[in-house]
């Protein structure tokens, strides 16, 4: 059943450093404003509006459709043109017509082929409230749910799922991310030899869908909390999906017996003790010759990059009780929990894959 690495090691470090250092001092401090412009345009539905025919509108037309002021809309549209996310064409009568760039249509419009619209909405409406408290999070060394939402820091998923609306927003965020990296992650190793695969904490089933496409002879089950499974069935399940759902608590309930357990963005949520506890529980029920696949954004061993993973690790400080780790630390957790033959595959995308066998 041993999986075979499919992709070469790839470092994003140089590109990340270049991105940071290509900016002058002012530009560095503009970054948060740039993001807020994009987030606000997503919240107002501007990219969606410009996707629908006639696809080119005046500021006045956009303002009317978005129920917004003309002056504010015009400034937002111009800033988006400055950021090359929109195009503008001035007509003979002086009217300016705004339209989406290719990037905006692909990534920022709700129906875009690789839409990150829900990522933008989550970051704008939830992420920002937590990131506002970054200095406090660094001082206190813990997540900021108490300050941002009045929920104790110990109850990470009660805070994330504090209402049905917030649960749906978080699940939409999780769902979107695999549009970009899902295929690379499931193809990082050949998993065809694993017959029964359980995606623990599999949320909406977005990664499970990629697995069923890549490995049609395997049976895939998404295991998640009962309320999450209910929401996933109601809002995210597609007619041709072939994976199953199972409800439960992976820390306390009996885990399904399987050949492979996938934990995508799970280990980075929890303290070291909880991770080892969970991995040991998995090792106990995993069939002989089976294994576990961790999917995480790995830090370089020196922890000096990639920048976006360092930022994700700060995000974990703000939102969870976990952190991002270098691959060797994941390997250490796996070995302590009874797994062996740990292999790491850097995909060159945000998320990497780590496979270990029982
Ligand atoms: C960060 S999300 C990752 C979701 C998914 N694996 C992905 O990468 O898109 C963590 C997931 O773990 C689930 N989860 C958290 N605590 C759990 C528990 N005790 N039992 C089962 N699932 C849990 C959450 O509902 C959520 O779907």
Short mmCIF file of C-alpha atoms in Angstrom, two decimals, residues 56-312:
data_model
loop_
_atom_site.label_atom_id
_atom_site.label_comp_id
_atom_site.label_asym_id
_atom_site.label_seq_id
_atom_site.Cartn_x
_atom_site.Cartn_y
_atom_site.Cartn_z
CA UNK A 56 -19.58 46.64 -18.53
CA UNK A 57 -21.37 49.21 -16.37
CA UNK A 58 -21.06 52.81 -15.26
CA UNK A 59 -20.37 53.69 -11.63
CA UNK A 60 -23.95 54.92 -11.36
CA UNK A 61 -25.36 51.59 -12.60
CA UNK A 62 -23.12 49.64 -10.23
CA UNK A 63 -24.13 51.92 -7.34
CA UNK A 64 -27.85 51.40 -8.04
CA UNK A 65 -27.48 47.61 -8.24
CA UNK A 66 -25.40 47.44 -5.08
CA UNK A 67 -27.62 49.88 -3.20
CA UNK A 68 -24.58 52.10 -2.58
CA UNK A 69 -23.61 55.76 -2.94
CA UNK A 70 -22.39 56.85 -6.39
CA UNK A 71 -19.41 58.76 -4.97
CA UNK A 72 -18.25 55.84 -2.84
CA UNK A 73 -18.79 53.32 -5.63
CA UNK A 74 -16.84 55.42 -8.12
CA UNK A 75 -13.85 55.63 -5.77
CA UNK A 76 -13.96 51.90 -5.05
CA UNK A 77 -14.18 51.06 -8.78
CA UNK A 78 -11.27 53.39 -9.56
CA UNK A 79 -9.16 51.80 -6.83
CA UNK A 80 -9.95 48.37 -8.31
CA UNK A 81 -8.86 49.69 -11.72
CA UNK A 82 -5.64 50.96 -10.09
CA UNK A 83 -5.11 47.45 -8.72
CA UNK A 84 -5.75 46.03 -12.22
CA UNK A 85 -8.71 43.97 -11.00
CA UNK A 86 -11.12 45.95 -13.18
CA UNK A 87 -10.75 47.52 -16.62
CA UNK A 88 -12.21 50.91 -17.47
CA UNK A 89 -13.07 52.28 -20.91
CA UNK A 90 -14.02 55.89 -21.46
CA UNK A 91 -16.73 56.37 -24.09
CA UNK A 92 -16.83 59.33 -26.55
CA UNK A 93 -19.33 61.13 -24.31
CA UNK A 94 -16.92 60.79 -21.38
CA UNK A 95 -18.84 57.98 -19.63
CA UNK A 96 -16.59 55.43 -17.92
CA UNK A 97 -17.56 51.76 -18.32
CA UNK A 98 -16.11 49.31 -15.81
CA UNK A 99 -15.61 45.59 -16.47
CA UNK A 100 -13.94 42.63 -14.72
CA UNK A 101 -10.35 41.65 -15.46
CA UNK A 102 -9.76 37.95 -16.13
CA UNK A 103 -8.37 37.53 -12.62
CA UNK A 104 -11.47 39.11 -11.05
CA UNK A 105 -13.81 36.87 -13.06
CA UNK A 106 -11.84 33.74 -12.22
CA UNK A 107 -11.08 34.28 -8.51
CA UNK A 108 -13.33 36.97 -7.09
CA UNK A 109 -16.73 36.53 -8.74
CA UNK A 110 -18.94 34.03 -6.89
CA UNK A 111 -19.34 31.81 -9.95
CA UNK A 112 -15.70 32.07 -11.10
CA UNK A 113 -13.95 28.86 -12.17
CA UNK A 114 -11.59 29.12 -9.18
CA UNK A 115 -13.70 31.36 -7.01
CA UNK A 116 -12.22 32.52 -3.70
CA UNK A 117 -15.24 34.73 -3.07
CA UNK A 118 -16.14 32.92 0.18
CA UNK A 119 -12.55 33.19 1.39
CA UNK A 120 -12.77 36.96 0.93
CA UNK A 121 -16.13 37.15 2.72
CA UNK A 122 -14.89 35.11 5.69
CA UNK A 123 -11.70 37.10 6.02
CA UNK A 124 -13.58 40.36 5.77
CA UNK A 125 -16.37 39.57 8.20
CA UNK A 126 -14.69 37.23 10.71
CA UNK A 127 -10.95 37.17 10.10
CA UNK A 128 -10.54 40.93 10.37
CA UNK A 129 -12.20 41.07 13.80
CA UNK A 130 -9.70 38.53 15.08
CA UNK A 131 -6.68 40.02 13.27
CA UNK A 132 -7.49 43.37 14.89
CA UNK A 133 -6.34 41.73 18.13
CA UNK A 134 -3.05 40.32 16.83
CA UNK A 135 -0.89 42.26 19.31
CA UNK A 136 -3.03 40.88 22.19
CA UNK A 137 -2.85 37.36 20.76
CA UNK A 138 0.95 37.61 20.66
CA UNK A 139 1.05 38.99 24.23
CA UNK A 140 -1.34 36.35 25.60
CA UNK A 141 -0.36 33.43 23.36
CA UNK A 142 -3.98 32.45 22.75
CA UNK A 143 -6.87 32.88 20.34
CA UNK A 144 -8.99 36.01 20.49
CA UNK A 145 -12.59 34.68 20.46
CA UNK A 146 -13.29 36.14 23.90
CA UNK A 147 -12.49 39.68 22.75
CA UNK A 148 -13.91 39.41 19.25
CA UNK A 149 -17.07 37.38 19.95
CA UNK A 150 -17.35 36.90 23.75
CA UNK A 151 -16.69 33.14 23.51
CA UNK A 152 -14.10 31.35 25.75
CA UNK A 153 -10.83 30.50 23.94
CA UNK A 154 -11.06 26.80 24.90
CA UNK A 155 -14.16 26.24 22.77
CA UNK A 156 -12.59 26.68 19.34
CA UNK A 157 -15.31 25.08 17.22
CA UNK A 158 -18.14 26.43 19.38
CA UNK A 159 -16.72 29.86 18.58
CA UNK A 160 -16.32 29.13 14.87
CA UNK A 161 -19.84 27.63 14.73
CA UNK A 162 -21.42 30.27 16.98
CA UNK A 163 -24.52 30.50 14.76
CA UNK A 164 -25.85 28.65 11.71
CA UNK A 165 -24.91 31.64 9.58
CA UNK A 166 -21.31 31.57 10.87
CA UNK A 167 -21.13 27.80 10.41
CA UNK A 168 -22.21 28.17 6.79
CA UNK A 169 -19.68 30.96 6.24
CA UNK A 170 -16.83 28.86 7.67
CA UNK A 171 -17.88 25.80 5.68
CA UNK A 172 -18.02 27.88 2.48
CA UNK A 173 -14.50 29.09 3.25
CA UNK A 174 -13.26 25.51 3.73
CA UNK A 175 -15.09 24.40 0.60
CA UNK A 176 -13.47 27.05 -1.62
CA UNK A 177 -9.86 26.33 -0.76
CA UNK A 178 -9.76 22.93 -2.46
CA UNK A 179 -10.70 24.43 -5.82
CA UNK A 180 -7.07 25.55 -6.03
CA UNK A 181 -5.04 22.85 -4.27
CA UNK A 182 -7.35 19.83 -4.02
CA UNK A 183 -6.14 17.96 -7.09
CA UNK A 184 -2.44 18.46 -6.27
CA UNK A 185 -2.97 17.31 -2.71
CA UNK A 186 -4.80 14.08 -3.56
CA UNK A 187 -2.29 13.29 -6.34
CA UNK A 188 0.76 14.01 -4.15
CA UNK A 189 0.97 10.27 -3.42
CA UNK A 190 -0.65 7.37 -5.23
CA UNK A 191 -3.49 6.43 -2.87
CA UNK A 192 -5.09 3.87 -5.18
CA UNK A 193 -4.04 0.98 -2.91
CA UNK A 194 -6.15 2.25 -0.01
CA UNK A 195 -9.63 0.75 -0.34
CA UNK A 196 -11.58 2.48 2.45
CA UNK A 197 -10.64 6.12 2.99
CA UNK A 198 -12.03 8.28 5.81
CA UNK A 199 -11.66 12.05 5.62
CA UNK A 200 -11.68 12.94 9.33
CA UNK A 201 -13.01 16.46 9.87
CA UNK A 202 -13.84 16.43 6.16
CA UNK A 203 -16.34 19.28 6.50
CA UNK A 204 -18.27 19.87 3.24
CA UNK A 205 -16.68 16.95 1.38
CA UNK A 206 -14.78 19.16 -1.07
CA UNK A 207 -11.53 17.22 -0.68
CA UNK A 208 -13.42 13.89 -0.55
CA UNK A 209 -14.90 14.81 -3.95
CA UNK A 210 -11.37 15.23 -5.35
CA UNK A 211 -10.44 11.85 -3.87
CA UNK A 212 -13.40 10.04 -5.39
CA UNK A 213 -12.52 11.54 -8.78
CA UNK A 214 -8.85 10.53 -8.51
CA UNK A 215 -9.48 7.09 -6.95
CA UNK A 216 -12.85 5.82 -8.21
CA UNK A 217 -12.28 2.29 -6.85
CA UNK A 218 -11.81 3.50 -3.26
CA UNK A 219 -14.78 4.21 -1.02
CA UNK A 220 -14.55 7.59 0.72
CA UNK A 221 -16.38 8.65 3.90
CA UNK A 222 -16.45 12.16 5.35
CA UNK A 223 -16.50 12.09 9.16
CA UNK A 224 -17.42 15.32 10.96
CA UNK A 225 -19.54 16.74 13.77
CA UNK A 226 -23.30 16.03 13.44
CA UNK A 227 -24.30 19.67 12.80
CA UNK A 228 -21.59 20.00 10.15
CA UNK A 229 -22.69 16.82 8.39
CA UNK A 230 -26.28 18.05 8.39
CA UNK A 231 -25.25 21.39 6.90
CA UNK A 232 -22.96 19.69 4.35
CA UNK A 233 -25.80 17.43 3.17
CA UNK A 234 -28.15 20.38 2.88
CA UNK A 235 -25.93 22.94 1.14
CA UNK A 236 -22.84 21.31 -0.36
CA UNK A 237 -23.68 17.80 -1.53
CA UNK A 238 -23.80 17.48 -5.32
CA UNK A 239 -26.04 15.10 -7.28
CA UNK A 240 -23.14 12.99 -8.60
CA UNK A 241 -21.19 12.76 -5.33
CA UNK A 242 -20.20 9.20 -4.49
CA UNK A 243 -18.75 9.68 -1.00
CA UNK A 244 -20.67 8.98 2.23
CA UNK A 245 -21.03 11.00 5.44
CA UNK A 246 -20.67 9.80 9.03
CA UNK A 247 -21.34 11.96 12.11
CA UNK A 248 -19.24 11.88 15.23
CA UNK A 249 -16.68 13.49 17.48
CA UNK A 250 -13.19 12.35 16.49
CA UNK A 251 -11.83 12.91 20.00
CA UNK A 252 -14.49 10.88 21.82
CA UNK A 253 -16.59 8.67 19.53
CA UNK A 254 -15.65 5.36 17.95
CA UNK A 255 -13.78 5.97 14.70
CA UNK A 256 -14.65 4.00 11.56
CA UNK A 257 -12.21 1.22 10.62
CA UNK A 258 -10.44 2.10 7.36
CA UNK A 259 -7.26 1.76 5.31
CA UNK A 260 -6.45 5.45 5.06
CA UNK A 261 -7.37 8.42 7.26
CA UNK A 262 -7.04 11.85 5.70
CA UNK A 263 -6.62 14.80 8.08
CA UNK A 264 -6.64 17.98 6.04
CA UNK A 265 -6.04 21.13 8.08
CA UNK A 266 -6.92 19.24 11.28
CA UNK A 267 -3.59 18.86 13.10
CA UNK A 268 -2.88 22.60 12.78
CA UNK A 269 -6.01 23.35 14.87
CA UNK A 270 -4.89 21.57 18.04
CA UNK A 271 -2.30 21.45 20.82
CA UNK A 272 0.43 18.83 20.58
CA UNK A 273 -1.21 16.60 23.24
CA UNK A 274 -4.57 16.61 21.46
CA UNK A 275 -2.87 15.83 18.12
CA UNK A 276 -1.05 12.82 19.57
CA UNK A 277 -4.24 11.65 21.27
CA UNK A 278 -6.15 11.86 17.99
CA UNK A 279 -3.39 10.19 15.93
CA UNK A 280 -3.11 7.34 18.49
CA UNK A 281 -6.87 6.78 18.31
CA UNK A 282 -6.54 6.58 14.51
CA UNK A 283 -3.58 4.20 14.72
CA UNK A 284 -5.60 1.90 17.01
CA UNK A 285 -8.43 1.43 14.46
CA UNK A 286 -6.43 1.68 11.22
CA UNK A 287 -6.21 -1.65 9.35
CA UNK A 288 -2.73 -3.23 9.15
CA UNK A 289 -0.82 -1.78 6.18
CA UNK A 290 -3.06 1.27 6.25
CA UNK A 291 -1.98 4.81 6.98
CA UNK A 292 -2.70 8.42 7.52
CA UNK A 293 -2.38 11.37 5.15
CA UNK A 294 -1.88 14.78 6.73
CA UNK A 295 -2.57 17.79 4.53
CA UNK A 296 -1.08 20.97 5.92
CA UNK A 297 0.82 24.08 4.86
CA UNK A 298 4.32 23.16 6.00
CA UNK A 299 6.91 25.64 7.22
CA UNK A 300 10.51 25.33 6.09
CA UNK A 301 12.60 23.41 8.62
CA UNK A 302 14.33 26.68 9.56
CA UNK A 303 10.85 28.25 10.09
CA UNK A 304 12.12 31.17 7.92
CA UNK A 305 9.35 30.78 5.36
CA UNK A 306 7.25 30.55 3.32
CA UNK A 307 5.80 33.90 4.35
CA UNK A 308 2.22 32.86 3.67
CA UNK A 309 2.61 29.84 5.97
CA UNK A 310 4.10 32.06 8.66
CA UNK A 311 0.99 34.24 8.29
CA UNK A 312 -1.23 31.14 8.47
#
